[in-house]
Amino acid sequence: MQYNPGWNNSSVNLLHVRAVGPSDTLHYVWSSIGAPTVLLVATAGRSSTLRVNWTRLLSPAPAGAIWIDPPSSVVYSAAVVFTKVFEYSEAKTLEELFYPTYDLSDFSWDSVNHTLNHTALTAEFTGIPATDPSGSFSNGSLAFRVTAYEAGGRDGPLPSLLHTANSSKVEFVLAGVVPRGNSSRFVLELATVEETGVMQKLRSTRSIDDEYTPTIFEMLSLVAKSQNDSSTLSFLQWKATAYGSQTPRREDSIQCRSRGLQAANWSLPVSSIVHAYFGEGVGSTYTISAINISFGGEEGKVYQEKRYLSWSALLGFGQPPKDTFSPLVISIMAVALGTPMVMLLVGSCVVLFAQRKRYSEYEPIN
C-alpha cells in the first residue's frame, strides 16, 4: 500500500494498493480527488507500476496524469465512482420529499495517512461538506473505509462477506449526521466506468442459508461482462442489508434496496481521477452506468435512533465469490430430510414383513 506515491503533500489523497500474483498484477487506486473513486487495473506480468504526474493531476485538465507502466501490460481497467448521497422522507401522501443533495465531489476530506494501517491493510477516507448550511455535519461525518486482502476468507463483523485475494472491501459509513427530516432515508449513488465492449449486469441471488448474515437471504452483484466471450471481468458485490451500529448485530439491520442499473447521461466530476486515467473519452469511448443503493428501515427509525449507518461491499476482479451451504446447515438439512426417509423405509420393511408372517401353524384346507 502506497500513500500519494511521489508526492509529499497530504492535502490530497491517493492510495495505491498493488497485489502481485504468479503471472499478473492487480492495481487498486483509491482517491478522494474529486468524487471518491477507485480504479481497478489488471496487468499481465509481475513488474507493472503506477505512474502519477502530480502537476497535471491537480490541474484543471488532468487527462493522462495517471498511467500504468508499461502500458502494453494492461489487460483490463475500470472504475467505480461514489458520486452523491441523497436524503429524502416520505410524506403522508406517500410522495418522496428530497432535501438538497450531498455532492461528494464538493466534500473536504481528511488525510488518509492518519488512518493507514499497513499491517491490517486498511485505510479510511473521512469527509464533510465544504459548505453545510443545515449544520447536519456539525458533529458528524461521512467515510469510506477500505480493506485489502492477502488471502481468501470471511469477514468477522456482519455482514460477514466472503472474500478472495483478488478482492477488496469498501464500507460506506454515516456517523453522527443529523437527518433533515423526521423519517429520513439515505441513498448512495455510484457510477461505473467501463471500456467499450463491456457491459454491466445486476444479479440477485437468494439462498436459504443465512448462518453468516442472519435473516438476510439475498446477495446482489454488479458484474462487468465482456460481450465477446461473456467472461466476467470485475464485480461489486453486497448483501441486501446495512447496519445501524459500530458493532452490528441482527437487530441493527437496516433495509437495503437497489434502484436499478441505468446508463448515465451525465458527466463525472472533471477533477475525478477517472479523467486522469481514461482521458477525455469518458462518456464516448467509455460507458458510464449508475445505480442507487437506498437505506431505510421501518420509517427510517433505526438511523433516527442511533445516528449510524454502515454498508459494506466487495469489489474485485473475475467472478464474485459464491457462498456454499455451511456444514451446520448441511447437518440440519440432513437430519430434517433424512429422519423422515429413514422412518418411511423402516415402516415399509415392517409392513412387508408383517404381510409375509404366518399367523397359524395349520395349513389351509384349500
Short mmCIF file of C-alpha atoms in Angstrom, two decimals:
data_model
loop_
_atom_site.label_atom_id
_atom_site.label_comp_id
_atom_site.label_asym_id
_atom_site.label_seq_id
_atom_site.Cartn_x
_atom_site.Cartn_y
_atom_site.Cartn_z
CA MET A 1 0.00 0.00 0.00
CA GLN A 2 1.39 3.41 -1.03
CA TYR A 3 0.03 6.78 0.01
CA ASN A 4 0.48 9.62 -2.53
CA PRO A 5 3.39 7.91 -4.35
CA GLY A 6 5.88 10.54 -5.49
CA TRP A 7 4.12 13.37 -3.60
CA ASN A 8 4.92 14.62 -0.09
CA ASN A 9 1.83 16.80 0.43
CA SER A 10 -1.09 15.30 2.36
CA SER A 11 -3.65 17.90 1.25
CA VAL A 12 -5.00 15.37 -1.27
CA ASN A 13 -5.50 11.60 -1.01
CA LEU A 14 -4.38 8.89 -3.42
CA LEU A 15 -3.90 5.37 -2.11
CA HIS A 16 -2.32 2.72 -4.34
CA VAL A 17 -2.85 -0.95 -3.44
CA ARG A 18 -0.73 -3.33 -5.51
CA ALA A 19 -1.20 -7.11 -5.43
CA VAL A 20 1.35 -9.29 -7.24
CA GLY A 21 0.41 -12.79 -8.34
CA PRO A 22 2.38 -15.60 -10.03
CA SER A 23 1.93 -14.09 -13.51
CA ASP A 24 -0.11 -10.90 -13.11
CA THR A 25 -0.52 -7.76 -11.03
CA LEU A 26 -3.70 -6.12 -9.73
CA HIS A 27 -3.83 -2.39 -9.04
CA TYR A 28 -6.42 -0.58 -6.90
CA VAL A 29 -6.12 3.20 -6.91
CA TRP A 30 -8.36 4.88 -4.32
CA SER A 31 -8.67 8.65 -4.24
CA SER A 32 -10.83 11.48 -2.90
CA ILE A 33 -9.61 13.94 -5.55
CA GLY A 34 -12.98 14.98 -6.90
CA ALA A 35 -15.57 12.37 -6.04
CA PRO A 36 -14.31 9.31 -4.10
CA THR A 37 -13.14 6.84 -6.74
CA VAL A 38 -11.38 3.52 -7.16
CA LEU A 39 -9.57 2.50 -10.34
CA LEU A 40 -9.26 -1.22 -10.97
CA VAL A 41 -6.46 -2.23 -13.33
CA ALA A 42 -5.33 -5.79 -14.09
CA THR A 43 -2.00 -6.26 -15.86
CA ALA A 44 -0.01 -9.17 -17.26
CA GLY A 45 3.34 -9.83 -15.64
CA ARG A 46 4.69 -9.03 -12.19
CA SER A 47 6.52 -5.77 -12.86
CA SER A 48 3.83 -3.22 -13.82
CA THR A 49 3.93 0.01 -11.82
CA LEU A 50 1.69 3.03 -11.27
CA ARG A 51 2.88 6.41 -12.58
CA VAL A 52 1.42 9.76 -11.50
CA ASN A 53 2.10 13.21 -12.94
CA TRP A 54 1.03 15.24 -9.93
CA THR A 55 1.29 18.63 -11.61
CA ARG A 56 -1.13 17.53 -14.32
CA LEU A 57 -3.34 15.57 -11.90
CA LEU A 58 -4.02 18.65 -9.77
CA SER A 59 -4.56 20.92 -12.80
CA PRO A 60 -7.96 21.71 -14.39
CA ALA A 61 -7.07 19.30 -17.25
CA PRO A 62 -5.89 16.06 -15.58
CA ALA A 63 -6.20 13.77 -18.64
CA GLY A 64 -3.19 11.49 -18.92
CA ALA A 65 -1.91 12.21 -15.40
CA ILE A 66 -2.23 8.57 -14.27
CA TRP A 67 -1.00 5.55 -16.22
CA ILE A 68 0.42 2.07 -15.81
CA ASP A 69 3.96 1.37 -16.97
CA PRO A 70 4.36 -0.42 -19.32
CA PRO A 71 1.01 0.50 -20.92
CA SER A 72 1.04 -2.67 -23.03
CA SER A 73 0.73 -4.80 -19.88
CA VAL A 74 -2.80 -3.57 -19.12
CA VAL A 75 -5.34 -6.34 -19.66
CA TYR A 76 -8.43 -4.70 -18.16
CA SER A 77 -9.31 -1.43 -16.46
CA ALA A 78 -12.47 0.00 -14.93
CA ALA A 79 -13.56 2.45 -12.23
CA VAL A 80 -16.22 2.85 -9.55
CA VAL A 81 -17.14 6.41 -8.55
CA PHE A 82 -19.18 7.30 -5.46
CA THR A 83 -20.88 10.45 -6.69
CA LYS A 84 -23.73 11.62 -4.44
CA VAL A 85 -25.76 10.96 -1.30
CA PHE A 86 -29.47 11.77 -1.40
CA GLU A 87 -31.69 12.28 1.63
CA TYR A 88 -35.46 12.02 1.43
CA SER A 89 -38.51 11.36 3.55
CA GLU A 90 -41.96 10.07 2.69
CA ALA A 91 -44.90 12.41 3.24
CA LYS A 92 -48.35 11.25 4.33
CA THR A 93 -49.39 11.25 0.68
CA LEU A 94 -46.63 8.67 0.00
CA GLU A 95 -44.73 11.24 -2.02
CA GLU A 96 -40.96 11.41 -1.56
CA LEU A 97 -39.62 14.73 -0.32
CA PHE A 98 -35.96 15.20 -1.32
CA TYR A 99 -33.61 17.53 0.52
CA PRO A 100 -30.61 19.26 -1.13
CA THR A 101 -28.18 16.64 -2.45
CA TYR A 102 -24.79 15.95 -0.89
CA ASP A 103 -22.37 16.07 -3.84
CA LEU A 104 -19.32 14.06 -2.74
CA SER A 105 -17.03 15.91 -5.16
CA ASP A 106 -17.63 19.04 -3.04
CA PHE A 107 -16.59 17.42 0.24
CA SER A 108 -13.50 18.25 2.25
CA TRP A 109 -11.53 15.10 3.07
CA ASP A 110 -9.13 14.37 5.93
CA SER A 111 -5.69 12.95 5.24
CA VAL A 112 -5.82 9.18 4.78
CA ASN A 113 -2.24 8.95 6.02
CA HIS A 114 -3.50 9.24 9.63
CA THR A 115 -5.64 6.11 9.27
CA LEU A 116 -3.39 4.00 7.05
CA ASN A 117 -2.61 0.62 8.64
CA HIS A 118 -0.03 -1.36 6.65
CA THR A 119 -0.44 -4.42 8.88
CA ALA A 120 -4.22 -4.72 8.65
CA LEU A 121 -4.20 -3.29 5.09
CA THR A 122 -6.90 -0.74 5.94
CA ALA A 123 -7.43 2.98 5.40
CA GLU A 124 -10.28 5.45 5.84
CA PHE A 125 -11.42 8.40 3.74
CA THR A 126 -13.39 10.72 6.05
CA GLY A 127 -15.06 13.90 4.84
CA ILE A 128 -17.64 16.61 5.48
CA PRO A 129 -19.33 19.04 3.07
CA ALA A 130 -17.31 22.12 2.20
CA THR A 131 -20.47 24.12 2.99
CA ASP A 132 -23.09 22.88 5.43
CA PRO A 133 -25.98 25.36 5.69
CA SER A 134 -28.21 22.96 7.64
CA GLY A 135 -25.48 22.07 10.15
CA SER A 136 -26.18 18.35 9.71
CA PHE A 137 -22.47 17.55 9.71
CA SER A 138 -21.54 19.73 12.71
CA ASN A 139 -20.90 16.60 14.79
CA GLY A 140 -20.93 14.01 12.05
CA SER A 141 -19.01 12.71 9.06
CA LEU A 142 -19.18 10.50 6.00
CA ALA A 143 -16.49 7.90 5.40
CA PHE A 144 -15.31 5.19 3.03
CA ARG A 145 -13.30 2.51 4.80
CA VAL A 146 -11.05 0.45 2.55
CA THR A 147 -9.70 -3.04 3.26
CA ALA A 148 -7.33 -5.09 1.09
CA TYR A 149 -6.88 -8.86 1.44
CA GLU A 150 -3.80 -11.06 1.15
CA ALA A 151 -5.77 -14.32 1.08
CA GLY A 152 -9.26 -15.72 0.93
CA GLY A 153 -11.51 -15.82 3.98
CA ARG A 154 -14.59 -14.36 5.60
CA ASP A 155 -15.03 -11.09 7.49
CA GLY A 156 -15.87 -11.43 11.16
CA PRO A 157 -18.28 -8.48 11.60
CA LEU A 158 -21.66 -8.58 9.89
CA PRO A 159 -22.48 -8.95 7.03
CA SER A 160 -19.51 -11.38 7.08
CA LEU A 161 -18.71 -11.13 3.37
CA LEU A 162 -16.76 -13.98 1.80
CA HIS A 163 -13.67 -12.63 0.02
CA THR A 164 -10.70 -13.75 -2.07
CA ALA A 165 -7.18 -12.38 -2.55
CA ASN A 166 -8.43 -10.81 -5.81
CA SER A 167 -10.89 -8.55 -3.99
CA SER A 168 -11.06 -5.58 -1.63
CA LYS A 169 -13.79 -4.23 0.64
CA VAL A 170 -15.26 -0.76 0.87
CA GLU A 171 -17.52 0.28 3.74
CA PHE A 172 -19.75 3.34 3.42
CA VAL A 173 -20.36 4.94 6.84
CA LEU A 174 -22.58 7.80 8.00
CA ALA A 175 -21.86 8.65 11.64
CA GLY A 176 -23.43 11.42 13.70
CA VAL A 177 -25.04 13.15 10.71
CA VAL A 178 -28.26 14.86 11.79
CA PRO A 179 -31.16 13.93 9.47
CA ARG A 180 -33.09 16.81 7.98
CA GLY A 181 -36.45 15.05 8.30
CA ASN A 182 -38.37 13.09 10.91
CA SER A 183 -38.12 9.87 8.91
CA SER A 184 -35.17 10.49 6.62
CA ARG A 185 -33.73 7.79 4.43
CA PHE A 186 -30.45 7.93 2.55
CA VAL A 187 -29.45 6.88 -0.95
CA LEU A 188 -25.88 6.35 -2.17
CA GLU A 189 -25.35 6.91 -5.89
CA LEU A 190 -22.42 5.20 -7.56
CA ALA A 191 -21.27 5.05 -11.16
CA THR A 192 -19.12 2.56 -13.06
CA VAL A 193 -16.81 3.31 -15.99
CA GLU A 194 -16.14 0.52 -18.46
CA GLU A 195 -14.39 0.15 -21.80
CA THR A 196 -16.41 -0.28 -25.00
CA GLY A 197 -17.50 -3.89 -25.39
CA VAL A 198 -18.01 -4.39 -21.66
CA MET A 199 -21.49 -4.27 -20.16
CA GLN A 200 -22.73 -4.17 -16.58
CA LYS A 201 -25.37 -6.57 -15.25
CA LEU A 202 -27.13 -6.57 -11.89
CA ARG A 203 -27.69 -10.03 -10.42
CA SER A 204 -29.67 -11.14 -7.41
CA THR A 205 -29.00 -14.49 -5.73
CA ARG A 206 -31.15 -15.92 -2.95
CA SER A 207 -30.25 -18.69 -0.52
CA ILE A 208 -31.94 -20.43 2.39
CA ASP A 209 -28.59 -20.35 4.26
CA ASP A 210 -28.35 -17.23 6.42
CA GLU A 211 -25.93 -18.55 9.05
CA TYR A 212 -23.31 -15.86 8.45
CA THR A 213 -25.78 -12.99 7.90
CA PRO A 214 -28.91 -13.79 9.94
CA THR A 215 -32.30 -13.03 8.34
CA ILE A 216 -30.63 -11.82 5.10
CA PHE A 217 -31.19 -14.25 2.23
CA GLU A 218 -30.26 -12.07 -0.77
CA MET A 219 -26.88 -11.29 -2.30
CA LEU A 220 -26.56 -8.71 -5.09
CA SER A 221 -23.72 -8.44 -7.60
CA LEU A 222 -22.94 -5.83 -10.21
CA VAL A 223 -20.76 -7.70 -12.71
CA ALA A 224 -18.88 -6.43 -15.75
CA LYS A 225 -19.09 -8.91 -18.63
CA SER A 226 -17.30 -8.91 -21.96
CA GLN A 227 -19.73 -9.02 -24.88
CA ASN A 228 -17.27 -11.06 -26.96
CA ASP A 229 -16.75 -14.11 -24.76
CA SER A 230 -19.21 -13.39 -21.90
CA SER A 231 -16.44 -13.71 -19.32
CA THR A 232 -16.78 -11.80 -16.04
CA LEU A 233 -14.08 -9.15 -15.69
CA SER A 234 -14.88 -7.41 -12.40
CA PHE A 235 -17.62 -7.19 -9.81
CA LEU A 236 -19.17 -5.21 -6.98
CA GLN A 237 -20.97 -7.47 -4.50
CA TRP A 238 -23.04 -6.77 -1.39
CA LYS A 239 -25.64 -8.25 0.92
CA ALA A 240 -29.11 -6.68 0.90
CA THR A 241 -28.60 -5.04 4.27
CA ALA A 242 -26.89 -2.20 6.10
CA TYR A 243 -26.39 -1.83 9.85
CA GLY A 244 -27.04 0.86 12.43
CA SER A 245 -24.24 0.11 14.88
CA GLN A 246 -20.44 0.06 15.01
CA THR A 247 -20.69 -3.47 16.41
CA PRO A 248 -23.56 -4.74 14.26
CA ARG A 249 -26.00 -7.36 15.45
CA ARG A 250 -29.03 -8.89 13.77
CA GLU A 251 -31.40 -6.37 15.37
CA ASP A 252 -29.34 -3.47 13.97
CA SER A 253 -30.15 -4.42 10.39
CA ILE A 254 -31.31 -1.64 8.05
CA GLN A 255 -33.18 -2.49 4.87
CA CYS A 256 -31.09 -2.03 1.74
CA ARG A 257 -32.54 -1.82 -1.78
CA SER A 258 -31.05 -1.34 -5.25
CA ARG A 259 -32.90 1.03 -7.54
CA GLY A 260 -32.00 -0.48 -10.90
CA LEU A 261 -29.00 -0.08 -13.17
CA GLN A 262 -29.18 2.67 -15.77
CA ALA A 263 -26.97 4.22 -18.42
CA ALA A 264 -25.75 7.54 -17.05
CA ASN A 265 -26.32 10.53 -19.29
CA TRP A 266 -24.35 12.94 -17.12
CA SER A 267 -20.64 13.59 -16.90
CA LEU A 268 -18.41 12.73 -13.98
CA PRO A 269 -16.65 15.47 -11.98
CA VAL A 270 -13.79 16.92 -14.05
CA SER A 271 -11.31 16.61 -11.20
CA SER A 272 -12.00 12.91 -10.70
CA ILE A 273 -9.07 10.56 -11.25
CA VAL A 274 -11.28 8.82 -13.81
CA HIS A 275 -10.42 11.59 -16.27
CA ALA A 276 -6.78 11.39 -15.24
CA TYR A 277 -6.60 7.73 -16.26
CA PHE A 278 -9.20 7.29 -19.02
CA GLY A 279 -8.77 10.74 -20.58
CA GLU A 280 -11.44 12.82 -22.26
CA GLY A 281 -13.14 9.80 -23.80
CA VAL A 282 -15.24 9.13 -20.71
CA GLY A 283 -18.86 9.07 -21.87
CA SER A 284 -17.97 8.38 -25.52
CA THR A 285 -15.17 5.83 -25.79
CA TYR A 286 -16.04 4.55 -22.33
CA THR A 287 -19.51 3.86 -20.99
CA ILE A 288 -20.91 5.07 -17.68
CA SER A 289 -23.61 3.21 -15.75
CA ALA A 290 -25.19 4.30 -12.47
CA ILE A 291 -27.07 2.61 -9.66
CA ASN A 292 -28.67 3.89 -6.44
CA ILE A 293 -28.41 1.97 -3.17
CA SER A 294 -31.08 3.09 -0.70
CA PHE A 295 -31.07 2.52 3.05
CA GLY A 296 -34.08 2.74 5.32
CA GLY A 297 -35.75 0.62 7.93
CA GLU A 298 -39.32 0.97 9.14
CA GLU A 299 -40.00 4.70 8.74
CA GLY A 300 -36.24 5.27 8.97
CA LYS A 301 -36.31 4.74 12.75
CA VAL A 302 -33.07 2.75 13.03
CA TYR A 303 -30.90 5.64 11.85
CA GLN A 304 -33.01 8.20 13.73
CA GLU A 305 -32.27 6.42 17.00
CA LYS A 306 -28.58 5.60 16.61
CA ARG A 307 -27.32 8.15 14.05
CA TYR A 308 -25.13 5.48 12.49
CA LEU A 309 -25.26 3.64 9.17
CA SER A 310 -22.73 1.29 7.59
CA TRP A 311 -22.95 -0.60 4.30
CA SER A 312 -20.23 -2.97 3.07
CA ALA A 313 -19.45 -4.10 -0.47
CA LEU A 314 -16.79 -6.27 -2.02
CA LEU A 315 -15.12 -5.33 -5.31
CA GLY A 316 -12.52 -7.13 -7.33
CA PHE A 317 -11.54 -8.99 -10.46
CA GLY A 318 -13.03 -12.12 -12.02
CA GLN A 319 -16.05 -13.96 -10.69
CA PRO A 320 -17.59 -12.79 -7.39
CA PRO A 321 -17.22 -15.26 -4.50
CA LYS A 322 -20.09 -17.71 -4.09
CA ASP A 323 -21.32 -18.89 -0.73
CA THR A 324 -21.90 -22.62 -0.37
CA PHE A 325 -24.01 -24.31 2.27
CA SER A 326 -22.20 -24.30 5.59
CA PRO A 327 -21.57 -27.61 7.48
CA LEU A 328 -24.12 -26.57 10.12
CA VAL A 329 -26.88 -26.05 7.56
CA ILE A 330 -25.95 -29.27 5.73
CA SER A 331 -26.21 -31.17 9.03
CA ILE A 332 -29.60 -29.64 9.84
CA MET A 333 -30.90 -30.44 6.34
CA ALA A 334 -29.58 -33.99 6.57
CA VAL A 335 -31.37 -34.56 9.88
CA ALA A 336 -34.56 -32.81 8.75
CA LEU A 337 -34.78 -34.68 5.45
CA GLY A 338 -33.04 -37.90 6.44
CA THR A 339 -35.15 -38.75 9.50
CA PRO A 340 -38.50 -38.97 7.61
CA MET A 341 -36.82 -41.06 4.89
CA VAL A 342 -35.40 -43.49 7.45
CA MET A 343 -38.80 -43.75 9.18
CA LEU A 344 -40.52 -44.38 5.84
CA LEU A 345 -38.01 -47.07 4.93
CA VAL A 346 -38.29 -48.82 8.30
CA GLY A 347 -42.08 -48.63 8.18
CA SER A 348 -42.17 -50.15 4.71
CA CYS A 349 -39.97 -53.04 5.83
CA VAL A 350 -42.19 -53.71 8.86
CA VAL A 351 -45.34 -53.77 6.70
CA LEU A 352 -43.76 -56.14 4.16
CA PHE A 353 -42.53 -58.43 6.93
CA ALA A 354 -45.95 -58.45 8.63
CA GLN A 355 -47.69 -59.43 5.38
CA ARG A 356 -45.43 -62.45 4.90
CA LYS A 357 -45.62 -63.68 8.52
CA ARG A 358 -47.86 -66.70 9.17
CA TYR A 359 -50.39 -66.24 11.92
CA SER A 360 -51.24 -70.04 12.29
CA GLU A 361 -49.33 -73.31 12.14
CA TYR A 362 -52.24 -75.03 10.35
CA GLU A 363 -52.20 -75.24 6.58
CA PRO A 364 -55.33 -74.00 4.79
CA ILE A 365 -57.70 -76.78 3.53
CA ASN A 366 -57.99 -75.25 0.06
#
